[in-house]
GROMACS .gro file of C-alpha atoms in nm:
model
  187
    1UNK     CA    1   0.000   0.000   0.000
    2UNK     CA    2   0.085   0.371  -0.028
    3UNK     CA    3   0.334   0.419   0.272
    4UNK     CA    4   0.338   0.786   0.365
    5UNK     CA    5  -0.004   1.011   0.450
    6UNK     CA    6  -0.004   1.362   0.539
    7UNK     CA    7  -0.208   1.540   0.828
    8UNK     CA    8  -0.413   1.853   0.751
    9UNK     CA    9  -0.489   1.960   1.054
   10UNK     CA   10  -0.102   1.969   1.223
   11UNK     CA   11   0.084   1.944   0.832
   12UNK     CA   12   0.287   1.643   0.968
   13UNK     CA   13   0.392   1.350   0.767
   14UNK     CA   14   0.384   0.987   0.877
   15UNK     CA   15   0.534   0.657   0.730
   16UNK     CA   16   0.360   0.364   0.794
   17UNK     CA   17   0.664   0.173   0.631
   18UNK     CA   18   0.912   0.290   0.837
   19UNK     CA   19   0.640   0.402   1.158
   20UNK     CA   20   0.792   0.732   1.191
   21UNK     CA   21   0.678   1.079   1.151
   22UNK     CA   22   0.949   1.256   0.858
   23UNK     CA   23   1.052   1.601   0.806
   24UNK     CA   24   0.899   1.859   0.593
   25UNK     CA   25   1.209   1.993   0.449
   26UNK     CA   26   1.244   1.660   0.278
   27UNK     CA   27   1.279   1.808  -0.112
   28UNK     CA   28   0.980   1.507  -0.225
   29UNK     CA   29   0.749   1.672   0.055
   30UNK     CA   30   0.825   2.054   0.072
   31UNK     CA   31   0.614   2.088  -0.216
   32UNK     CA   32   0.294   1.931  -0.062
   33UNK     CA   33   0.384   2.104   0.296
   34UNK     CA   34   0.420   2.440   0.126
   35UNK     CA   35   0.086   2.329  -0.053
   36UNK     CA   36  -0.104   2.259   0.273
   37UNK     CA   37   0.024   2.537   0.496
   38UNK     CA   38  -0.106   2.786   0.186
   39UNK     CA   39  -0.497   2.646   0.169
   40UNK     CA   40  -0.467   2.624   0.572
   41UNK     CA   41  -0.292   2.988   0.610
   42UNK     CA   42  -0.353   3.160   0.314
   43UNK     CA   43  -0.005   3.198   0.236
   44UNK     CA   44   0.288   3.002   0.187
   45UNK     CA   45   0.547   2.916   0.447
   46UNK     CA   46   0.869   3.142   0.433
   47UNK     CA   47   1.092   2.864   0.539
   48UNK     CA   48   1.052   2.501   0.596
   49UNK     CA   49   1.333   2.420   0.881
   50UNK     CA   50   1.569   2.659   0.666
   51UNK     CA   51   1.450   2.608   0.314
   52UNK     CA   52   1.267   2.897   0.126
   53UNK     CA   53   0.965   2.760  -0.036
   54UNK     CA   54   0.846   2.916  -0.344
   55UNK     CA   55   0.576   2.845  -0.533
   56UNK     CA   56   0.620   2.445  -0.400
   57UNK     CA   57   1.007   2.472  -0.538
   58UNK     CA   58   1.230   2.454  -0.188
   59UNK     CA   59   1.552   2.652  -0.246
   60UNK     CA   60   1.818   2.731   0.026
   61UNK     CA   61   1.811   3.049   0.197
   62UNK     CA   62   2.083   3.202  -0.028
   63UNK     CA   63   1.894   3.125  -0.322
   64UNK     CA   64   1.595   3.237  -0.187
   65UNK     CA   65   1.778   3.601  -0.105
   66UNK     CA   66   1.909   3.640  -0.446
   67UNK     CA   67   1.572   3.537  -0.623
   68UNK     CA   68   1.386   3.771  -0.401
   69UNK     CA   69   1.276   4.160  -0.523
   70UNK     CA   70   1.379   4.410  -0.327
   71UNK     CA   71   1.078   4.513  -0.045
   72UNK     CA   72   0.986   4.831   0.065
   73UNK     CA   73   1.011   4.899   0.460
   74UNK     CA   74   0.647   4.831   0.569
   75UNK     CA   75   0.556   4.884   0.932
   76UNK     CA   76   0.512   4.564   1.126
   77UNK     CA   77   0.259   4.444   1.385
   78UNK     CA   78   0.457   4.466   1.747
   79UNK     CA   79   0.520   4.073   1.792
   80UNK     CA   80   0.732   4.202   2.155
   81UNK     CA   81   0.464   4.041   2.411
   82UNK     CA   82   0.392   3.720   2.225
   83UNK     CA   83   0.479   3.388   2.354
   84UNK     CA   84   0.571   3.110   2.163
   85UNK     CA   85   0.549   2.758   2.313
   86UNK     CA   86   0.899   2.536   2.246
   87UNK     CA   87   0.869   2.193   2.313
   88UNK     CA   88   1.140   2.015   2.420
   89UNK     CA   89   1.212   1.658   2.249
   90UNK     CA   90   1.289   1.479   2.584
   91UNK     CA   91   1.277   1.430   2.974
   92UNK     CA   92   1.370   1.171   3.226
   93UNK     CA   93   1.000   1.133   3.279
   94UNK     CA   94   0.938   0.950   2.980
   95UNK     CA   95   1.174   0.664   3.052
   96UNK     CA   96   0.962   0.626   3.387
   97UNK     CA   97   0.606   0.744   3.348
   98UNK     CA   98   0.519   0.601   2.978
   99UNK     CA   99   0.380   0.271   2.960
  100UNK     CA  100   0.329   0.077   2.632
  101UNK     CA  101   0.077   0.226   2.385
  102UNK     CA  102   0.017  -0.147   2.329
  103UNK     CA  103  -0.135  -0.201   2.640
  104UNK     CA  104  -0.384   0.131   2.551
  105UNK     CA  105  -0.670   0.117   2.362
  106UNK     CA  106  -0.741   0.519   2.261
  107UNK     CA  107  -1.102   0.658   2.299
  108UNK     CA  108  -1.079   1.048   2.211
  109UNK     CA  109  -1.471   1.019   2.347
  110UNK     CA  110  -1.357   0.877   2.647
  111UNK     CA  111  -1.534   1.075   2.962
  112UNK     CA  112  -1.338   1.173   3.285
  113UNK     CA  113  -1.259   0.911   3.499
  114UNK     CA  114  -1.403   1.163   3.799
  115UNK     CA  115  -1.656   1.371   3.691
  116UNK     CA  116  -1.741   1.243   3.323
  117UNK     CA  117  -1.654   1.541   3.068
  118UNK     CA  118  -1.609   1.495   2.796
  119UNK     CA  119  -1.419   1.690   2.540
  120UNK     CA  120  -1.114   1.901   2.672
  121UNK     CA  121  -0.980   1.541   2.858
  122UNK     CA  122  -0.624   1.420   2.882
  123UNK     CA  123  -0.454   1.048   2.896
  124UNK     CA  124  -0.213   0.994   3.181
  125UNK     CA  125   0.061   0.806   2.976
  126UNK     CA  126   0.185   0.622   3.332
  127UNK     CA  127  -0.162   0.411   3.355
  128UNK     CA  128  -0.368   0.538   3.112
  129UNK     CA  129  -0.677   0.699   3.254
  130UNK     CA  130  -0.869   1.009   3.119
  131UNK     CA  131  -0.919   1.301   3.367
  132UNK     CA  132  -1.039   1.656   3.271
  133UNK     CA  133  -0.787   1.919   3.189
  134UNK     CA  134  -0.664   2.242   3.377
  135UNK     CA  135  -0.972   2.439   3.169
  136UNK     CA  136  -1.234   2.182   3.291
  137UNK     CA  137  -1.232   2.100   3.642
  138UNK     CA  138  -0.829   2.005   3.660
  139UNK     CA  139  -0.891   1.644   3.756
  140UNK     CA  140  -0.560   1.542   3.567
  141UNK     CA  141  -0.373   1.815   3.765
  142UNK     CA  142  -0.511   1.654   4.094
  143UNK     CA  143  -0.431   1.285   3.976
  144UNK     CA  144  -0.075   1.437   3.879
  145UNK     CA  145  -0.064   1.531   4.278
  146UNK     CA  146  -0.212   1.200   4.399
  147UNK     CA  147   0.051   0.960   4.178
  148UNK     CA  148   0.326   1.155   4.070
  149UNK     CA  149   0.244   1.032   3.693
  150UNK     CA  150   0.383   1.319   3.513
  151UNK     CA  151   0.315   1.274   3.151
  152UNK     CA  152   0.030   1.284   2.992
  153UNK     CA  153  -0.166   1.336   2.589
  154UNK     CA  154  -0.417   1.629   2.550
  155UNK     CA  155  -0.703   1.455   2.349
  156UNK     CA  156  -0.807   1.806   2.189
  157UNK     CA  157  -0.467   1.897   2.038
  158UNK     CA  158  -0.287   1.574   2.090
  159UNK     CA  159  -0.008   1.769   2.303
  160UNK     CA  160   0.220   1.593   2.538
  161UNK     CA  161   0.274   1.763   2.894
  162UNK     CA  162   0.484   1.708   3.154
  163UNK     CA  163   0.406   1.805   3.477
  164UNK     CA  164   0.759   1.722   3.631
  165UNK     CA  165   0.937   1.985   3.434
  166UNK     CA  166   0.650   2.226   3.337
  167UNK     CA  167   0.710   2.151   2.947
  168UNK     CA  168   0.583   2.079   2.657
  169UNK     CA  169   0.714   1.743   2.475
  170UNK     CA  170   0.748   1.688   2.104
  171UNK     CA  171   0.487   1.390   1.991
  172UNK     CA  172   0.832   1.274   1.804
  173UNK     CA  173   0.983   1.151   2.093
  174UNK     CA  174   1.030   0.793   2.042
  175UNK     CA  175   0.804   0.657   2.372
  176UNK     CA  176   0.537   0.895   2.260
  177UNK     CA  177   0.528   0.887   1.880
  178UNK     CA  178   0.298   0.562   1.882
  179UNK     CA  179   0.047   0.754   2.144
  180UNK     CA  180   0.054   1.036   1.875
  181UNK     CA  181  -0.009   0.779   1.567
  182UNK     CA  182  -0.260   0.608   1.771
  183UNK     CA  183  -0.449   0.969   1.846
  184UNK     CA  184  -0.443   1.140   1.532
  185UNK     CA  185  -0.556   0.821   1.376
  186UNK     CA  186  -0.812   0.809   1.622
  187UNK     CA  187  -0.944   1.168   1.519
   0.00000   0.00000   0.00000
């Protein structure tokens, strides 16, 4: 079958073949990244992890410098008091608090295991049960305090958290990559 599928919704690409998520600067994808980010965005990406894209053609930076016309100054919107989450790819937690995905069967419908929301709920990756979030009624925060489980998979935007070091994880972290594959299929 056809090996490698694309996600609208986070413009990630996944290999089934080799059951990894690949990079988007990859020359054979840039094109259908710059493609998606456009009818998502509007307009193209500037770079894709260094690579100007152009009309789906990547080029290097330089390339992209020499190619491009001169622009006028143009005021900018103040960007000074935005924040701009940065994952972090690992931390000791997930060699300790991840079970097996194998052992997880993932129900994005599934209601909090204390006061039955459903919707904004998260999976504690240690023993996989579904509490609320902090914008619910914070039942995964208190099950955090009562265990100590410190990782855990936001069903909404299939984000990893840890609650030991106050960071957000990147789903290509190889213990949480098949949670990821086994959410997004899910949705």
């Amino acid at each position: 079958g056809h090996a490698i599928v694309s996600g609208f919704r986070d413009l990630s690409f996944w290999c089934y073949g080799c059951d990894e998520y690949l990079l988007p600067q990859n020359p054979k994808l840039a094109p259908f990244y710059a493609a998606m980010h456009t009818a998502k965005f509007g307009t193209p990406p500037p770079f894709v992890g260094g690579v100007a894209v152009q009309g789906g053609v990547a080029q290097s930076a330089h390339e992209a410098e020499e190619a491009a016309p001169a622009a006028e100054a143009q005021p900018t919107e103040d960007t000074s008091g935005w924040f701009a989450v940065q994952p972090i790819s690992d931390c000791a937690h997930t060699q300790s608090d991840v079970l097996s995905c194998e052992a997880c069967s993932v129900d994005l419908e599934a209601p909090c295991g204390h006061c039955g929301h459903v919707g904004e709920n998260m999976l504690c990756l240690a023993c996989h049960q579904v509490h609320c979030g902090r914008h619910v009624k914070q039942h995964m925060l208190a099950h955090n305090a009562e265990t100590g489980h410190a990782i855990v998979s936001g069903f909404r935007d299939l984000s990893f958290w840890c609650y030991g070091c106050d960071e957000y994880l990147l789903p290509q972290n190889p213990k949480l990559a098949p949670f990821y594959a086994a959410m997004h299929t899910a949705k």
